[in-house]
mmCIF file with all atom_site columns, C-alpha atoms in Angstrom:
data_model
loop_
_atom_site.group_PDB
_atom_site.id
_atom_site.type_symbol
_atom_site.label_atom_id
_atom_site.label_alt_id
_atom_site.label_comp_id
_atom_site.label_asym_id
_atom_site.label_entity_id
_atom_site.label_seq_id
_atom_site.pdbx_PDB_ins_code
_atom_site.Cartn_x
_atom_site.Cartn_y
_atom_site.Cartn_z
_atom_site.occupancy
_atom_site.B_iso_or_equiv
_atom_site.pdbx_formal_charge
_atom_site.auth_seq_id
_atom_site.auth_comp_id
_atom_site.auth_asym_id
_atom_site.auth_atom_id
_atom_site.pdbx_PDB_model_num
ATOM 1   C CA . UNK A 1 1   ? 94.807  -19.160 -8.200  1.00 62.00 ? 152 UNK A CA 1
ATOM 2   C CA . UNK A 1 2   ? 95.224  -22.497 -6.473  1.00 72.00 ? 153 UNK A CA 1
ATOM 3   C CA . UNK A 1 3   ? 95.514  -25.392 -8.810  1.00 80.00 ? 154 UNK A CA 1
ATOM 4   C CA . UNK A 1 4   ? 92.881  -28.251 -8.266  1.00 86.00 ? 155 UNK A CA 1
ATOM 5   C CA . UNK A 1 5   ? 95.161  -31.152 -9.683  1.00 87.00 ? 156 UNK A CA 1
ATOM 6   C CA . UNK A 1 6   ? 92.403  -33.381 -9.168  1.00 89.00 ? 157 UNK A CA 1
ATOM 7   C CA . UNK A 1 7   ? 89.819  -31.312 -10.770 1.00 92.00 ? 158 UNK A CA 1
ATOM 8   C CA . UNK A 1 8   ? 92.117  -31.153 -13.758 1.00 90.00 ? 159 UNK A CA 1
ATOM 9   C CA . UNK A 1 9   ? 92.714  -35.050 -14.258 1.00 92.00 ? 160 UNK A CA 1
ATOM 10  C CA . UNK A 1 10  ? 88.825  -35.172 -14.045 1.00 93.00 ? 161 UNK A CA 1
ATOM 11  C CA . UNK A 1 11  ? 88.635  -32.797 -16.995 1.00 94.00 ? 162 UNK A CA 1
ATOM 12  C CA . UNK A 1 12  ? 91.246  -34.677 -18.860 1.00 93.00 ? 163 UNK A CA 1
ATOM 13  C CA . UNK A 1 13  ? 89.343  -37.747 -18.376 1.00 94.00 ? 164 UNK A CA 1
ATOM 14  C CA . UNK A 1 14  ? 86.225  -36.640 -19.580 1.00 94.00 ? 165 UNK A CA 1
ATOM 15  C CA . UNK A 1 15  ? 87.685  -34.989 -22.743 1.00 95.00 ? 166 UNK A CA 1
ATOM 16  C CA . UNK A 1 16  ? 89.907  -38.383 -23.341 1.00 94.00 ? 167 UNK A CA 1
ATOM 17  C CA . UNK A 1 17  ? 86.640  -40.400 -23.319 1.00 94.00 ? 168 UNK A CA 1
ATOM 18  C CA . UNK A 1 18  ? 84.995  -37.930 -26.129 1.00 94.00 ? 169 UNK A CA 1
ATOM 19  C CA . UNK A 1 19  ? 88.147  -38.353 -27.917 1.00 93.00 ? 170 UNK A CA 1
ATOM 20  C CA . UNK A 1 20  ? 90.683  -35.822 -27.398 1.00 95.00 ? 171 UNK A CA 1
ATOM 21  C CA . UNK A 1 21  ? 94.133  -36.682 -28.147 1.00 95.00 ? 172 UNK A CA 1
ATOM 22  C CA . UNK A 1 22  ? 95.559  -33.875 -26.199 1.00 95.00 ? 173 UNK A CA 1
ATOM 23  C CA . UNK A 1 23  ? 93.958  -35.224 -22.867 1.00 96.00 ? 174 UNK A CA 1
ATOM 24  C CA . UNK A 1 24  ? 94.779  -38.819 -23.491 1.00 96.00 ? 175 UNK A CA 1
ATOM 25  C CA . UNK A 1 25  ? 98.665  -37.443 -23.852 1.00 97.00 ? 176 UNK A CA 1
ATOM 26  C CA . UNK A 1 26  ? 98.371  -35.497 -20.808 1.00 95.00 ? 177 UNK A CA 1
ATOM 27  C CA . UNK A 1 27  ? 96.879  -38.335 -18.836 1.00 97.00 ? 178 UNK A CA 1
ATOM 28  C CA . UNK A 1 28  ? 99.911  -40.322 -19.960 1.00 96.00 ? 179 UNK A CA 1
ATOM 29  C CA . UNK A 1 29  ? 102.539 -37.829 -18.915 1.00 95.00 ? 180 UNK A CA 1
ATOM 30  C CA . UNK A 1 30  ? 100.656 -37.676 -15.281 1.00 95.00 ? 181 UNK A CA 1
ATOM 31  C CA . UNK A 1 31  ? 100.596 -41.247 -15.103 1.00 95.00 ? 182 UNK A CA 1
ATOM 32  C CA . UNK A 1 32  ? 104.244 -41.308 -15.738 1.00 94.00 ? 183 UNK A CA 1
ATOM 33  C CA . UNK A 1 33  ? 104.471 -38.618 -12.821 1.00 94.00 ? 184 UNK A CA 1
ATOM 34  C CA . UNK A 1 34  ? 102.969 -41.094 -10.381 1.00 93.00 ? 185 UNK A CA 1
ATOM 35  C CA . UNK A 1 35  ? 104.886 -44.131 -11.661 1.00 93.00 ? 186 UNK A CA 1
ATOM 36  C CA . UNK A 1 36  ? 102.341 -45.869 -13.422 1.00 93.00 ? 187 UNK A CA 1
ATOM 37  C CA . UNK A 1 37  ? 104.176 -46.757 -16.874 1.00 89.00 ? 188 UNK A CA 1
ATOM 38  C CA . UNK A 1 38  ? 101.572 -49.282 -17.943 1.00 91.00 ? 189 UNK A CA 1
ATOM 39  C CA . UNK A 1 39  ? 98.697  -47.115 -17.490 1.00 94.00 ? 190 UNK A CA 1
ATOM 40  C CA . UNK A 1 40  ? 100.620 -44.275 -19.204 1.00 95.00 ? 191 UNK A CA 1
ATOM 41  C CA . UNK A 1 41  ? 101.762 -46.468 -22.045 1.00 96.00 ? 192 UNK A CA 1
ATOM 42  C CA . UNK A 1 42  ? 97.991  -47.188 -22.473 1.00 96.00 ? 193 UNK A CA 1
ATOM 43  C CA . UNK A 1 43  ? 96.847  -43.486 -22.667 1.00 97.00 ? 194 UNK A CA 1
ATOM 44  C CA . UNK A 1 44  ? 100.058 -42.649 -24.566 1.00 97.00 ? 195 UNK A CA 1
ATOM 45  C CA . UNK A 1 45  ? 99.307  -45.720 -27.292 1.00 97.00 ? 196 UNK A CA 1
ATOM 46  C CA . UNK A 1 46  ? 95.924  -44.394 -27.710 1.00 97.00 ? 197 UNK A CA 1
ATOM 47  C CA . UNK A 1 47  ? 96.744  -40.701 -28.426 1.00 97.00 ? 198 UNK A CA 1
ATOM 48  C CA . UNK A 1 48  ? 99.749  -42.062 -30.800 1.00 97.00 ? 199 UNK A CA 1
ATOM 49  C CA . UNK A 1 49  ? 96.626  -43.952 -32.627 1.00 97.00 ? 200 UNK A CA 1
ATOM 50  C CA . UNK A 1 50  ? 94.912  -40.946 -32.932 1.00 96.00 ? 201 UNK A CA 1
ATOM 51  C CA . UNK A 1 51  ? 97.801  -38.953 -34.771 1.00 95.00 ? 202 UNK A CA 1
ATOM 52  C CA . UNK A 1 52  ? 99.406  -37.442 -31.444 1.00 96.00 ? 203 UNK A CA 1
ATOM 53  C CA . UNK A 1 53  ? 102.821 -36.733 -32.352 1.00 96.00 ? 204 UNK A CA 1
ATOM 54  C CA . UNK A 1 54  ? 104.404 -35.768 -28.936 1.00 96.00 ? 205 UNK A CA 1
ATOM 55  C CA . UNK A 1 55  ? 102.599 -39.239 -27.697 1.00 97.00 ? 206 UNK A CA 1
ATOM 56  C CA . UNK A 1 56  ? 104.830 -41.148 -30.362 1.00 97.00 ? 207 UNK A CA 1
ATOM 57  C CA . UNK A 1 57  ? 107.626 -39.403 -29.132 1.00 97.00 ? 208 UNK A CA 1
ATOM 58  C CA . UNK A 1 58  ? 107.097 -40.179 -25.479 1.00 96.00 ? 209 UNK A CA 1
ATOM 59  C CA . UNK A 1 59  ? 106.688 -43.934 -26.205 1.00 97.00 ? 210 UNK A CA 1
ATOM 60  C CA . UNK A 1 60  ? 110.100 -43.779 -28.321 1.00 97.00 ? 211 UNK A CA 1
ATOM 61  C CA . UNK A 1 61  ? 111.805 -42.079 -25.105 1.00 95.00 ? 212 UNK A CA 1
ATOM 62  C CA . UNK A 1 62  ? 110.047 -44.908 -22.607 1.00 94.00 ? 213 UNK A CA 1
ATOM 63  C CA . UNK A 1 63  ? 111.698 -47.545 -25.226 1.00 95.00 ? 214 UNK A CA 1
ATOM 64  C CA . UNK A 1 64  ? 114.959 -46.333 -25.166 1.00 95.00 ? 215 UNK A CA 1
ATOM 65  C CA . UNK A 1 65  ? 114.961 -45.876 -21.504 1.00 92.00 ? 216 UNK A CA 1
ATOM 66  C CA . UNK A 1 66  ? 113.794 -49.521 -21.451 1.00 92.00 ? 217 UNK A CA 1
ATOM 67  C CA . UNK A 1 67  ? 110.108 -48.749 -19.994 1.00 90.00 ? 218 UNK A CA 1
ATOM 68  C CA . UNK A 1 68  ? 108.498 -49.813 -23.336 1.00 93.00 ? 219 UNK A CA 1
ATOM 69  C CA . UNK A 1 69  ? 108.940 -53.078 -25.409 1.00 95.00 ? 220 UNK A CA 1
ATOM 70  C CA . UNK A 1 70  ? 109.884 -52.803 -29.144 1.00 97.00 ? 221 UNK A CA 1
ATOM 71  C CA . UNK A 1 71  ? 106.619 -54.219 -30.200 1.00 97.00 ? 222 UNK A CA 1
ATOM 72  C CA . UNK A 1 72  ? 104.866 -51.401 -28.265 1.00 96.00 ? 223 UNK A CA 1
ATOM 73  C CA . UNK A 1 73  ? 106.890 -48.492 -29.933 1.00 97.00 ? 224 UNK A CA 1
ATOM 74  C CA . UNK A 1 74  ? 106.204 -50.800 -33.110 1.00 97.00 ? 225 UNK A CA 1
ATOM 75  C CA . UNK A 1 75  ? 102.198 -50.580 -32.337 1.00 97.00 ? 226 UNK A CA 1
ATOM 76  C CA . UNK A 1 76  ? 102.431 -47.045 -31.648 1.00 97.00 ? 227 UNK A CA 1
ATOM 77  C CA . UNK A 1 77  ? 104.569 -46.270 -34.892 1.00 97.00 ? 228 UNK A CA 1
ATOM 78  C CA . UNK A 1 78  ? 102.173 -48.238 -36.750 1.00 97.00 ? 229 UNK A CA 1
ATOM 79  C CA . UNK A 1 79  ? 98.855  -46.636 -35.353 1.00 97.00 ? 230 UNK A CA 1
ATOM 80  C CA . UNK A 1 80  ? 100.413 -43.192 -35.679 1.00 97.00 ? 231 UNK A CA 1
ATOM 81  C CA . UNK A 1 81  ? 101.368 -43.651 -39.574 1.00 96.00 ? 232 UNK A CA 1
ATOM 82  C CA . UNK A 1 82  ? 97.722  -45.124 -40.214 1.00 96.00 ? 233 UNK A CA 1
ATOM 83  C CA . UNK A 1 83  ? 96.264  -42.068 -38.557 1.00 95.00 ? 234 UNK A CA 1
ATOM 84  C CA . UNK A 1 84  ? 98.569  -39.594 -40.251 1.00 92.00 ? 235 UNK A CA 1
ATOM 85  C CA . UNK A 1 85  ? 97.863  -41.263 -43.729 1.00 92.00 ? 236 UNK A CA 1
ATOM 86  C CA . UNK A 1 86  ? 93.806  -41.018 -43.175 1.00 90.00 ? 237 UNK A CA 1
ATOM 87  C CA . UNK A 1 87  ? 93.993  -37.142 -42.576 1.00 85.00 ? 238 UNK A CA 1
ATOM 88  C CA . UNK A 1 88  ? 95.686  -36.541 -45.676 1.00 83.00 ? 239 UNK A CA 1
ATOM 89  C CA . UNK A 1 89  ? 93.908  -34.668 -48.320 1.00 85.00 ? 240 UNK A CA 1
ATOM 90  C CA . UNK A 1 90  ? 94.471  -32.557 -51.271 1.00 84.00 ? 241 UNK A CA 1
ATOM 91  C CA . UNK A 1 91  ? 92.641  -29.931 -49.504 1.00 85.00 ? 242 UNK A CA 1
ATOM 92  C CA . UNK A 1 92  ? 95.004  -29.937 -46.777 1.00 79.00 ? 243 UNK A CA 1
ATOM 93  C CA . UNK A 1 93  ? 98.115  -30.006 -48.888 1.00 82.00 ? 244 UNK A CA 1
ATOM 94  C CA . UNK A 1 94  ? 96.965  -27.101 -50.878 1.00 84.00 ? 245 UNK A CA 1
ATOM 95  C CA . UNK A 1 95  ? 96.143  -25.106 -47.429 1.00 81.00 ? 246 UNK A CA 1
ATOM 96  C CA . UNK A 1 96  ? 99.507  -26.165 -46.199 1.00 79.00 ? 247 UNK A CA 1
ATOM 97  C CA . UNK A 1 97  ? 101.273 -25.133 -49.295 1.00 84.00 ? 248 UNK A CA 1
ATOM 98  C CA . UNK A 1 98  ? 99.428  -21.713 -49.200 1.00 85.00 ? 249 UNK A CA 1
ATOM 99  C CA . UNK A 1 99  ? 100.746 -21.373 -45.289 1.00 77.00 ? 250 UNK A CA 1
ATOM 100 C CA . UNK A 1 100 ? 97.666  -22.352 -43.263 1.00 71.00 ? 251 UNK A CA 1
ATOM 101 C CA . UNK A 1 101 ? 98.623  -25.106 -40.769 1.00 63.00 ? 252 UNK A CA 1
ATOM 102 C CA . UNK A 1 102 ? 96.019  -27.232 -38.549 1.00 58.00 ? 253 UNK A CA 1
ATOM 103 C CA . UNK A 1 103 ? 96.088  -24.420 -35.530 1.00 52.00 ? 254 UNK A CA 1
ATOM 104 C CA . UNK A 1 104 ? 98.607  -21.707 -36.652 1.00 50.00 ? 255 UNK A CA 1
ATOM 105 C CA . UNK A 1 105 ? 96.005  -19.554 -37.760 1.00 47.00 ? 256 UNK A CA 1
ATOM 106 C CA . UNK A 1 106 ? 93.151  -19.829 -35.953 1.00 46.00 ? 257 UNK A CA 1
ATOM 107 C CA . UNK A 1 107 ? 91.760  -17.050 -34.314 1.00 50.00 ? 258 UNK A CA 1
ATOM 108 C CA . UNK A 1 108 ? 90.800  -17.251 -30.519 1.00 44.00 ? 259 UNK A CA 1
#
């Protein structure tokens, strides 16, 4: 089956507008591949602020490569920490203690 990259990007854009952090992250990576670091940073920053750790790591890599500023990395880190803090609850901690994580035990 041939890949339709434009259609894939369109699907990511639709999902990102609905709040999907994965899609935001992948749009950021796609923009990096197209050599658009400004647009990539915008997508990755939004995903990091939604608690998506891979986006935070990508921004950290961009910062270490000189493609992101210290202020951008600090904003991403603060947003990520805030998002993670918002998702903490006693029920989630109890589930984690008995071996459940957010996706590892899902049945498809």
